[in-house]
Amino acid sequence: MAQVNEKLTVAAKQKKRRIFQVVYRMMDDDDTNAFAYGSNRIVFTTDMLRKYAAFPNQVDMLAAIAAHELGHHKNLDTFFGTIQNFLFYPLHLAIFILNLLFSWIPVLSQINFLFVAVAQIPLFLSQFLSDFTRQMVEYRADAFAARLLGPKHFADILDDFGKTERWEGGGVLVSMQRSHPPSELRRDRILKEFGHLISSDRLHAQAVE
Protein backbone atom coordinates (compact mmCIF):
# COMPACT_ATOMS: atom_id res chain seq x y z
CA MET A 1 0.00 0.00 0.00
CA ALA A 2 3.06 2.25 0.08
CA GLN A 3 2.61 3.09 -3.62
CA VAL A 4 -1.05 3.89 -3.08
CA ASN A 5 -0.22 6.19 -0.20
CA GLU A 6 2.54 7.87 -2.20
CA LYS A 7 0.16 8.53 -5.08
CA LEU A 8 -2.35 10.16 -2.72
CA THR A 9 0.39 12.25 -1.09
CA VAL A 10 1.78 13.46 -4.43
CA ALA A 11 -1.70 14.31 -5.70
CA ALA A 12 -2.47 16.25 -2.53
CA LYS A 13 0.72 18.29 -2.91
CA GLN A 14 -0.05 19.03 -6.55
CA LYS A 15 -3.59 20.13 -5.70
CA LYS A 16 -2.34 21.97 -2.60
CA ARG A 17 -4.60 19.94 -0.36
CA ARG A 18 -3.73 18.80 3.13
CA ILE A 19 -4.34 15.15 3.92
CA PHE A 20 -3.36 13.29 7.04
CA GLN A 21 -1.35 10.11 7.26
CA VAL A 22 -3.53 7.09 6.56
CA VAL A 23 -3.05 3.72 8.25
CA TYR A 24 -4.02 0.86 5.95
CA ARG A 25 -5.40 -2.43 7.17
CA MET A 26 -6.21 -5.67 5.38
CA MET A 27 -9.19 -7.85 6.28
CA ASP A 28 -9.41 -11.46 5.19
CA ASP A 29 -12.81 -11.47 3.53
CA ASP A 30 -14.30 -12.85 0.30
CA ASP A 31 -16.38 -9.69 -0.17
CA THR A 32 -14.91 -7.13 -2.56
CA ASN A 33 -14.97 -4.11 -0.32
CA ALA A 34 -13.09 -1.25 1.32
CA PHE A 35 -14.16 1.01 4.16
CA ALA A 36 -12.97 3.76 6.49
CA TYR A 37 -13.10 3.64 10.26
CA GLY A 38 -11.58 5.30 13.30
CA SER A 39 -9.70 8.54 12.84
CA ASN A 40 -7.46 7.57 9.91
CA ARG A 41 -7.89 3.86 9.11
CA ILE A 42 -8.74 2.47 5.68
CA VAL A 43 -9.42 -1.23 5.23
CA PHE A 44 -9.14 -3.27 2.03
CA THR A 45 -10.50 -6.79 1.93
CA THR A 46 -8.25 -9.50 0.53
CA ASP A 47 -10.76 -10.09 -2.27
CA MET A 48 -10.52 -6.42 -3.29
CA LEU A 49 -6.72 -6.62 -3.38
CA ARG A 50 -6.73 -9.90 -5.32
CA LYS A 51 -9.19 -8.55 -7.87
CA TYR A 52 -7.23 -5.45 -8.79
CA ALA A 53 -3.83 -7.12 -8.54
CA ALA A 54 -4.52 -8.42 -12.06
CA PHE A 55 -5.03 -4.90 -13.43
CA PRO A 56 -1.99 -3.29 -15.11
CA ASN A 57 -2.88 0.01 -13.40
CA GLN A 58 -3.66 -1.56 -10.02
CA VAL A 59 -2.02 1.28 -8.07
CA ASP A 60 -4.20 3.86 -9.80
CA MET A 61 -7.35 1.83 -9.21
CA LEU A 62 -6.63 1.13 -5.54
CA ALA A 63 -5.61 4.76 -5.02
CA ALA A 64 -8.98 5.87 -6.43
CA ILE A 65 -10.76 3.62 -3.93
CA ALA A 66 -8.54 4.84 -1.09
CA ALA A 67 -9.26 8.45 -2.08
CA HIS A 68 -13.00 7.81 -1.72
CA GLU A 69 -12.47 6.35 1.76
CA LEU A 70 -10.17 9.23 2.63
CA GLY A 71 -13.04 11.50 1.65
CA HIS A 72 -15.14 9.92 4.40
CA HIS A 73 -12.42 10.86 6.88
CA LYS A 74 -11.98 14.39 5.53
CA ASN A 75 -15.75 14.97 5.56
CA LEU A 76 -15.91 13.68 9.17
CA ASP A 77 -18.33 10.91 8.22
CA THR A 78 -16.49 8.35 10.33
CA PHE A 79 -16.23 10.82 13.21
CA PHE A 80 -19.95 11.52 13.35
CA GLY A 81 -20.72 7.83 12.96
CA THR A 82 -18.55 7.07 15.98
CA ILE A 83 -20.16 9.86 18.01
CA GLN A 84 -23.61 8.55 17.12
CA ASN A 85 -22.69 5.08 18.33
CA PHE A 86 -21.29 6.37 21.61
CA LEU A 87 -24.28 8.63 22.27
CA PHE A 88 -26.79 5.83 21.87
CA TYR A 89 -24.76 3.06 23.47
CA PRO A 90 -26.13 3.79 27.01
CA LEU A 91 -29.68 3.61 25.66
CA HIS A 92 -29.00 0.31 23.93
CA LEU A 93 -27.49 -1.03 27.14
CA ALA A 94 -30.43 0.17 29.24
CA ILE A 95 -32.94 -1.50 26.91
CA PHE A 96 -30.96 -4.74 27.01
CA ILE A 97 -30.86 -4.73 30.83
CA LEU A 98 -34.57 -3.90 31.17
CA ASN A 99 -35.53 -6.71 28.81
CA LEU A 100 -33.25 -9.08 30.66
CA LEU A 101 -34.74 -8.21 34.06
CA PHE A 102 -38.45 -7.71 33.37
CA SER A 103 -39.47 -9.25 30.05
CA TRP A 104 -40.29 -12.59 31.70
CA ILE A 105 -42.40 -11.18 34.59
CA PRO A 106 -46.14 -11.22 33.63
CA VAL A 107 -47.25 -7.73 34.73
CA LEU A 108 -43.94 -5.90 34.57
CA SER A 109 -43.24 -7.27 31.12
CA GLN A 110 -46.13 -5.24 29.67
CA ILE A 111 -44.96 -2.05 31.37
CA ASN A 112 -41.42 -2.79 30.26
CA PHE A 113 -42.60 -3.34 26.68
CA LEU A 114 -44.28 0.09 26.55
CA PHE A 115 -41.29 1.82 28.15
CA VAL A 116 -38.83 0.16 25.76
CA ALA A 117 -41.04 1.00 22.76
CA VAL A 118 -41.00 4.70 23.70
CA ALA A 119 -37.27 4.62 24.49
CA GLN A 120 -36.50 3.19 21.06
CA ILE A 121 -38.12 6.07 19.18
CA PRO A 122 -34.90 8.19 19.20
CA LEU A 123 -32.99 5.13 17.97
CA PHE A 124 -35.38 4.58 15.09
CA LEU A 125 -35.34 8.26 14.12
CA SER A 126 -31.56 8.39 14.26
CA GLN A 127 -31.21 5.27 12.13
CA PHE A 128 -33.77 6.54 9.62
CA LEU A 129 -31.98 9.87 9.21
CA SER A 130 -28.63 8.10 8.92
CA ASP A 131 -29.97 5.78 6.21
CA PHE A 132 -31.75 8.65 4.46
CA THR A 133 -28.57 10.75 4.15
CA ARG A 134 -26.11 7.91 3.50
CA GLN A 135 -26.29 8.19 -0.29
CA MET A 136 -25.52 11.91 -0.09
CA VAL A 137 -22.49 11.01 2.04
CA GLU A 138 -21.29 8.59 -0.64
CA TYR A 139 -21.71 11.17 -3.42
CA ARG A 140 -19.71 13.65 -1.36
CA ALA A 141 -16.86 11.17 -0.87
CA ASP A 142 -16.96 10.43 -4.61
CA ALA A 143 -16.50 14.12 -5.34
CA PHE A 144 -13.52 14.31 -2.97
CA ALA A 145 -11.83 11.41 -4.77
CA ALA A 146 -12.46 12.99 -8.18
CA ARG A 147 -11.03 16.33 -7.07
CA LEU A 148 -7.96 14.72 -5.52
CA LEU A 149 -6.97 12.20 -8.21
CA GLY A 150 -9.11 13.21 -11.15
CA PRO A 151 -12.23 11.37 -12.29
CA LYS A 152 -10.76 8.86 -14.75
CA HIS A 153 -9.72 5.93 -12.57
CA PHE A 154 -12.52 6.43 -10.07
CA ALA A 155 -15.07 6.38 -12.89
CA ASP A 156 -13.43 3.17 -14.14
CA ILE A 157 -13.79 1.66 -10.66
CA LEU A 158 -17.47 2.54 -10.52
CA ASP A 159 -17.96 1.15 -14.02
CA ASP A 160 -16.39 -2.12 -12.87
CA PHE A 161 -18.53 -2.22 -9.72
CA GLY A 162 -21.66 -1.71 -11.79
CA LYS A 163 -21.03 -4.89 -13.79
CA THR A 164 -21.53 -7.11 -10.74
CA GLU A 165 -24.09 -5.14 -8.72
CA ARG A 166 -27.51 -6.65 -8.21
CA TRP A 167 -30.38 -4.44 -7.10
CA GLU A 168 -33.50 -6.09 -5.79
CA GLY A 169 -36.90 -4.49 -6.21
CA GLY A 170 -38.34 -1.94 -3.84
CA GLY A 171 -40.15 1.35 -3.65
CA VAL A 172 -38.68 4.83 -3.86
CA LEU A 173 -38.24 5.10 -0.08
CA VAL A 174 -36.43 1.76 0.08
CA SER A 175 -34.11 2.80 -2.75
CA MET A 176 -33.33 6.11 -1.04
CA GLN A 177 -32.42 4.33 2.19
CA ARG A 178 -29.90 1.98 0.61
CA SER A 179 -26.39 2.68 1.82
CA HIS A 180 -24.86 3.27 -1.64
CA PRO A 181 -26.41 4.67 -4.82
CA PRO A 182 -26.14 2.47 -7.93
CA SER A 183 -22.59 2.57 -9.27
CA GLU A 184 -23.82 3.59 -12.72
CA LEU A 185 -25.43 6.72 -11.28
CA ARG A 186 -22.32 7.52 -9.27
CA ARG A 187 -20.14 7.08 -12.36
CA ASP A 188 -22.35 9.26 -14.54
CA ARG A 189 -22.45 11.95 -11.87
CA ILE A 190 -18.64 11.96 -11.65
CA LEU A 191 -18.28 12.20 -15.42
CA LYS A 192 -20.84 15.00 -15.60
CA GLU A 193 -19.32 17.09 -12.81
CA PHE A 194 -15.62 16.40 -13.38
CA GLY A 195 -15.41 15.17 -16.97
CA HIS A 196 -13.63 18.35 -18.01
CA LEU A 197 -10.66 17.29 -15.87
CA ILE A 198 -10.07 14.10 -17.87
CA SER A 199 -7.02 14.09 -20.10
CA SER A 200 -7.14 13.39 -23.81
CA ASP A 201 -6.65 9.66 -23.12
CA ARG A 202 -9.81 7.70 -23.89
CA LEU A 203 -11.77 6.96 -20.72
CA HIS A 204 -12.65 3.31 -20.27
CA ALA A 205 -15.89 4.10 -18.44
CA GLN A 206 -18.27 6.07 -20.60
CA ALA A 207 -21.45 7.68 -19.32
CA VAL A 208 -24.67 5.98 -20.27
CA GLU A 209 -26.36 7.99 -22.97
mmCIF file of C-alpha atoms in Angstrom:
data_model
loop_
_atom_site.group_PDB
_atom_site.id
_atom_site.type_symbol
_atom_site.label_atom_id
_atom_site.label_comp_id
_atom_site.label_asym_id
_atom_site.label_seq_id
_atom_site.Cartn_x
_atom_site.Cartn_y
_atom_site.Cartn_z
ATOM 1 C CA MET A 1 0.000 0.000 0.000
ATOM 2 C CA ALA A 2 3.058 2.249 0.081
ATOM 3 C CA GLN A 3 2.614 3.087 -3.619
ATOM 4 C CA VAL A 4 -1.052 3.892 -3.077
ATOM 5 C CA ASN A 5 -0.218 6.191 -0.197
ATOM 6 C CA GLU A 6 2.545 7.865 -2.203
ATOM 7 C CA LYS A 7 0.156 8.531 -5.081
ATOM 8 C CA LEU A 8 -2.346 10.163 -2.718
ATOM 9 C CA THR A 9 0.386 12.246 -1.094
ATOM 10 C CA VAL A 10 1.779 13.462 -4.431
ATOM 11 C CA ALA A 11 -1.699 14.308 -5.696
ATOM 12 C CA ALA A 12 -2.466 16.253 -2.528
ATOM 13 C CA LYS A 13 0.721 18.292 -2.907
ATOM 14 C CA GLN A 14 -0.050 19.032 -6.550
ATOM 15 C CA LYS A 15 -3.587 20.128 -5.699
ATOM 16 C CA LYS A 16 -2.336 21.968 -2.601
ATOM 17 C CA ARG A 17 -4.601 19.944 -0.356
ATOM 18 C CA ARG A 18 -3.730 18.801 3.130
ATOM 19 C CA ILE A 19 -4.345 15.151 3.918
ATOM 20 C CA PHE A 20 -3.363 13.291 7.043
ATOM 21 C CA GLN A 21 -1.350 10.107 7.264
ATOM 22 C CA VAL A 22 -3.528 7.088 6.560
ATOM 23 C CA VAL A 23 -3.046 3.718 8.247
ATOM 24 C CA TYR A 24 -4.023 0.863 5.955
ATOM 25 C CA ARG A 25 -5.403 -2.430 7.172
ATOM 26 C CA MET A 26 -6.207 -5.672 5.381
ATOM 27 C CA MET A 27 -9.186 -7.846 6.282
ATOM 28 C CA ASP A 28 -9.411 -11.462 5.191
ATOM 29 C CA ASP A 29 -12.813 -11.467 3.527
ATOM 30 C CA ASP A 30 -14.299 -12.846 0.305
ATOM 31 C CA ASP A 31 -16.378 -9.694 -0.169
ATOM 32 C CA THR A 32 -14.907 -7.126 -2.564
ATOM 33 C CA ASN A 33 -14.967 -4.111 -0.316
ATOM 34 C CA ALA A 34 -13.094 -1.248 1.316
ATOM 35 C CA PHE A 35 -14.164 1.012 4.158
ATOM 36 C CA ALA A 36 -12.967 3.757 6.487
ATOM 37 C CA TYR A 37 -13.103 3.644 10.264
ATOM 38 C CA GLY A 38 -11.584 5.299 13.302
ATOM 39 C CA SER A 39 -9.700 8.538 12.843
ATOM 40 C CA ASN A 40 -7.461 7.569 9.911
ATOM 41 C CA ARG A 41 -7.891 3.860 9.112
ATOM 42 C CA ILE A 42 -8.740 2.468 5.677
ATOM 43 C CA VAL A 43 -9.422 -1.234 5.232
ATOM 44 C CA PHE A 44 -9.140 -3.270 2.034
ATOM 45 C CA THR A 45 -10.495 -6.792 1.932
ATOM 46 C CA THR A 46 -8.254 -9.498 0.533
ATOM 47 C CA ASP A 47 -10.761 -10.090 -2.269
ATOM 48 C CA MET A 48 -10.523 -6.424 -3.288
ATOM 49 C CA LEU A 49 -6.719 -6.618 -3.379
ATOM 50 C CA ARG A 50 -6.730 -9.899 -5.320
ATOM 51 C CA LYS A 51 -9.191 -8.554 -7.868
ATOM 52 C CA TYR A 52 -7.231 -5.449 -8.793
ATOM 53 C CA ALA A 53 -3.826 -7.123 -8.544
ATOM 54 C CA ALA A 54 -4.524 -8.415 -12.059
ATOM 55 C CA PHE A 55 -5.028 -4.899 -13.426
ATOM 56 C CA PRO A 56 -1.986 -3.289 -15.105
ATOM 57 C CA ASN A 57 -2.883 0.010 -13.396
ATOM 58 C CA GLN A 58 -3.660 -1.559 -10.021
ATOM 59 C CA VAL A 59 -2.017 1.278 -8.074
ATOM 60 C CA ASP A 60 -4.196 3.864 -9.798
ATOM 61 C CA MET A 61 -7.347 1.831 -9.206
ATOM 62 C CA LEU A 62 -6.632 1.135 -5.536
ATOM 63 C CA ALA A 63 -5.613 4.761 -5.021
ATOM 64 C CA ALA A 64 -8.979 5.868 -6.427
ATOM 65 C CA ILE A 65 -10.764 3.617 -3.927
ATOM 66 C CA ALA A 66 -8.539 4.842 -1.091
ATOM 67 C CA ALA A 67 -9.263 8.455 -2.085
ATOM 68 C CA HIS A 68 -12.997 7.806 -1.722
ATOM 69 C CA GLU A 69 -12.475 6.348 1.757
ATOM 70 C CA LEU A 70 -10.167 9.229 2.628
ATOM 71 C CA GLY A 71 -13.045 11.501 1.646
ATOM 72 C CA HIS A 72 -15.140 9.925 4.404
ATOM 73 C CA HIS A 73 -12.421 10.859 6.884
ATOM 74 C CA LYS A 74 -11.978 14.387 5.527
ATOM 75 C CA ASN A 75 -15.754 14.966 5.562
ATOM 76 C CA LEU A 76 -15.908 13.676 9.170
ATOM 77 C CA ASP A 77 -18.335 10.910 8.219
ATOM 78 C CA THR A 78 -16.492 8.346 10.331
ATOM 79 C CA PHE A 79 -16.225 10.815 13.214
ATOM 80 C CA PHE A 80 -19.952 11.525 13.353
ATOM 81 C CA GLY A 81 -20.723 7.830 12.959
ATOM 82 C CA THR A 82 -18.554 7.068 15.982
ATOM 83 C CA ILE A 83 -20.157 9.862 18.006
ATOM 84 C CA GLN A 84 -23.614 8.552 17.120
ATOM 85 C CA ASN A 85 -22.692 5.075 18.329
ATOM 86 C CA PHE A 86 -21.289 6.371 21.612
ATOM 87 C CA LEU A 87 -24.278 8.626 22.271
ATOM 88 C CA PHE A 88 -26.790 5.831 21.866
ATOM 89 C CA TYR A 89 -24.760 3.058 23.473
ATOM 90 C CA PRO A 90 -26.131 3.788 27.013
ATOM 91 C CA LEU A 91 -29.681 3.614 25.662
ATOM 92 C CA HIS A 92 -29.001 0.308 23.925
ATOM 93 C CA LEU A 93 -27.486 -1.033 27.138
ATOM 94 C CA ALA A 94 -30.430 0.170 29.243
ATOM 95 C CA ILE A 95 -32.938 -1.496 26.907
ATOM 96 C CA PHE A 96 -30.964 -4.736 27.010
ATOM 97 C CA ILE A 97 -30.863 -4.730 30.830
ATOM 98 C CA LEU A 98 -34.573 -3.904 31.166
ATOM 99 C CA ASN A 99 -35.529 -6.710 28.810
ATOM 100 C CA LEU A 100 -33.251 -9.081 30.659
ATOM 101 C CA LEU A 101 -34.741 -8.213 34.060
ATOM 102 C CA PHE A 102 -38.448 -7.712 33.367
ATOM 103 C CA SER A 103 -39.470 -9.248 30.051
ATOM 104 C CA TRP A 104 -40.292 -12.595 31.699
ATOM 105 C CA ILE A 105 -42.397 -11.179 34.592
ATOM 106 C CA PRO A 106 -46.141 -11.215 33.632
ATOM 107 C CA VAL A 107 -47.252 -7.731 34.734
ATOM 108 C CA LEU A 108 -43.938 -5.901 34.573
ATOM 109 C CA SER A 109 -43.239 -7.269 31.120
ATOM 110 C CA GLN A 110 -46.129 -5.239 29.672
ATOM 111 C CA ILE A 111 -44.960 -2.054 31.370
ATOM 112 C CA ASN A 112 -41.421 -2.790 30.263
ATOM 113 C CA PHE A 113 -42.602 -3.336 26.685
ATOM 114 C CA LEU A 114 -44.279 0.094 26.549
ATOM 115 C CA PHE A 115 -41.293 1.821 28.154
ATOM 116 C CA VAL A 116 -38.833 0.163 25.764
ATOM 117 C CA ALA A 117 -41.044 0.995 22.760
ATOM 118 C CA VAL A 118 -40.996 4.704 23.698
ATOM 119 C CA ALA A 119 -37.267 4.624 24.485
ATOM 120 C CA GLN A 120 -36.504 3.188 21.058
ATOM 121 C CA ILE A 121 -38.122 6.074 19.181
ATOM 122 C CA PRO A 122 -34.896 8.190 19.197
ATOM 123 C CA LEU A 123 -32.988 5.134 17.972
ATOM 124 C CA PHE A 124 -35.380 4.580 15.087
ATOM 125 C CA LEU A 125 -35.337 8.265 14.117
ATOM 126 C CA SER A 126 -31.557 8.394 14.257
ATOM 127 C CA GLN A 127 -31.211 5.274 12.127
ATOM 128 C CA PHE A 128 -33.773 6.538 9.624
ATOM 129 C CA LEU A 129 -31.981 9.874 9.207
ATOM 130 C CA SER A 130 -28.635 8.100 8.918
ATOM 131 C CA ASP A 131 -29.967 5.781 6.213
ATOM 132 C CA PHE A 132 -31.750 8.648 4.464
ATOM 133 C CA THR A 133 -28.571 10.748 4.148
ATOM 134 C CA ARG A 134 -26.111 7.915 3.496
ATOM 135 C CA GLN A 135 -26.291 8.194 -0.285
ATOM 136 C CA MET A 136 -25.523 11.914 -0.087
ATOM 137 C CA VAL A 137 -22.487 11.008 2.045
ATOM 138 C CA GLU A 138 -21.288 8.589 -0.643
ATOM 139 C CA TYR A 139 -21.714 11.168 -3.419
ATOM 140 C CA ARG A 140 -19.713 13.650 -1.362
ATOM 141 C CA ALA A 141 -16.860 11.165 -0.869
ATOM 142 C CA ASP A 142 -16.958 10.426 -4.611
ATOM 143 C CA ALA A 143 -16.504 14.122 -5.341
ATOM 144 C CA PHE A 144 -13.524 14.308 -2.975
ATOM 145 C CA ALA A 145 -11.830 11.409 -4.765
ATOM 146 C CA ALA A 146 -12.460 12.987 -8.178
ATOM 147 C CA ARG A 147 -11.034 16.327 -7.066
ATOM 148 C CA LEU A 148 -7.962 14.723 -5.521
ATOM 149 C CA LEU A 149 -6.968 12.200 -8.205
ATOM 150 C CA GLY A 150 -9.107 13.212 -11.154
ATOM 151 C CA PRO A 151 -12.229 11.366 -12.288
ATOM 152 C CA LYS A 152 -10.764 8.859 -14.751
ATOM 153 C CA HIS A 153 -9.721 5.925 -12.569
ATOM 154 C CA PHE A 154 -12.516 6.433 -10.072
ATOM 155 C CA ALA A 155 -15.068 6.378 -12.894
ATOM 156 C CA ASP A 156 -13.434 3.168 -14.141
ATOM 157 C CA ILE A 157 -13.785 1.661 -10.657
ATOM 158 C CA LEU A 158 -17.473 2.538 -10.519
ATOM 159 C CA ASP A 159 -17.959 1.152 -14.017
ATOM 160 C CA ASP A 160 -16.385 -2.117 -12.868
ATOM 161 C CA PHE A 161 -18.534 -2.224 -9.725
ATOM 162 C CA GLY A 162 -21.664 -1.708 -11.792
ATOM 163 C CA LYS A 163 -21.033 -4.895 -13.791
ATOM 164 C CA THR A 164 -21.532 -7.113 -10.742
ATOM 165 C CA GLU A 165 -24.087 -5.139 -8.725
ATOM 166 C CA ARG A 166 -27.512 -6.648 -8.210
ATOM 167 C CA TRP A 167 -30.382 -4.435 -7.097
ATOM 168 C CA GLU A 168 -33.501 -6.088 -5.789
ATOM 169 C CA GLY A 169 -36.901 -4.490 -6.214
ATOM 170 C CA GLY A 170 -38.340 -1.938 -3.840
ATOM 171 C CA GLY A 171 -40.149 1.353 -3.649
ATOM 172 C CA VAL A 172 -38.685 4.832 -3.859
ATOM 173 C CA LEU A 173 -38.242 5.096 -0.079
ATOM 174 C CA VAL A 174 -36.430 1.758 0.079
ATOM 175 C CA SER A 175 -34.112 2.802 -2.746
ATOM 176 C CA MET A 176 -33.333 6.113 -1.045
ATOM 177 C CA GLN A 177 -32.424 4.329 2.187
ATOM 178 C CA ARG A 178 -29.901 1.979 0.609
ATOM 179 C CA SER A 179 -26.392 2.681 1.815
ATOM 180 C CA HIS A 180 -24.864 3.274 -1.642
ATOM 181 C CA PRO A 181 -26.415 4.667 -4.818
ATOM 182 C CA PRO A 182 -26.140 2.470 -7.933
ATOM 183 C CA SER A 183 -22.592 2.574 -9.266
ATOM 184 C CA GLU A 184 -23.821 3.592 -12.725
ATOM 185 C CA LEU A 185 -25.434 6.717 -11.285
ATOM 186 C CA ARG A 186 -22.319 7.516 -9.274
ATOM 187 C CA ARG A 187 -20.139 7.082 -12.365
ATOM 188 C CA ASP A 188 -22.354 9.261 -14.544
ATOM 189 C CA ARG A 189 -22.446 11.946 -11.874
ATOM 190 C CA ILE A 190 -18.644 11.959 -11.646
ATOM 191 C CA LEU A 191 -18.281 12.202 -15.419
ATOM 192 C CA LYS A 192 -20.844 15.002 -15.601
ATOM 193 C CA GLU A 193 -19.321 17.093 -12.813
ATOM 194 C CA PHE A 194 -15.624 16.401 -13.375
ATOM 195 C CA GLY A 195 -15.413 15.169 -16.969
ATOM 196 C CA HIS A 196 -13.626 18.353 -18.009
ATOM 197 C CA LEU A 197 -10.660 17.291 -15.866
ATOM 198 C CA ILE A 198 -10.067 14.103 -17.868
ATOM 199 C CA SER A 199 -7.016 14.086 -20.098
ATOM 200 C CA SER A 200 -7.141 13.386 -23.808
ATOM 201 C CA ASP A 201 -6.651 9.664 -23.124
ATOM 202 C CA ARG A 202 -9.806 7.705 -23.888
ATOM 203 C CA LEU A 203 -11.766 6.957 -20.719
ATOM 204 C CA HIS A 204 -12.649 3.308 -20.266
ATOM 205 C CA ALA A 205 -15.889 4.100 -18.443
ATOM 206 C CA GLN A 206 -18.269 6.075 -20.599
ATOM 207 C CA ALA A 207 -21.446 7.677 -19.319
ATOM 208 C CA VAL A 208 -24.674 5.983 -20.268
ATOM 209 C CA GLU A 209 -26.362 7.994 -22.974
#
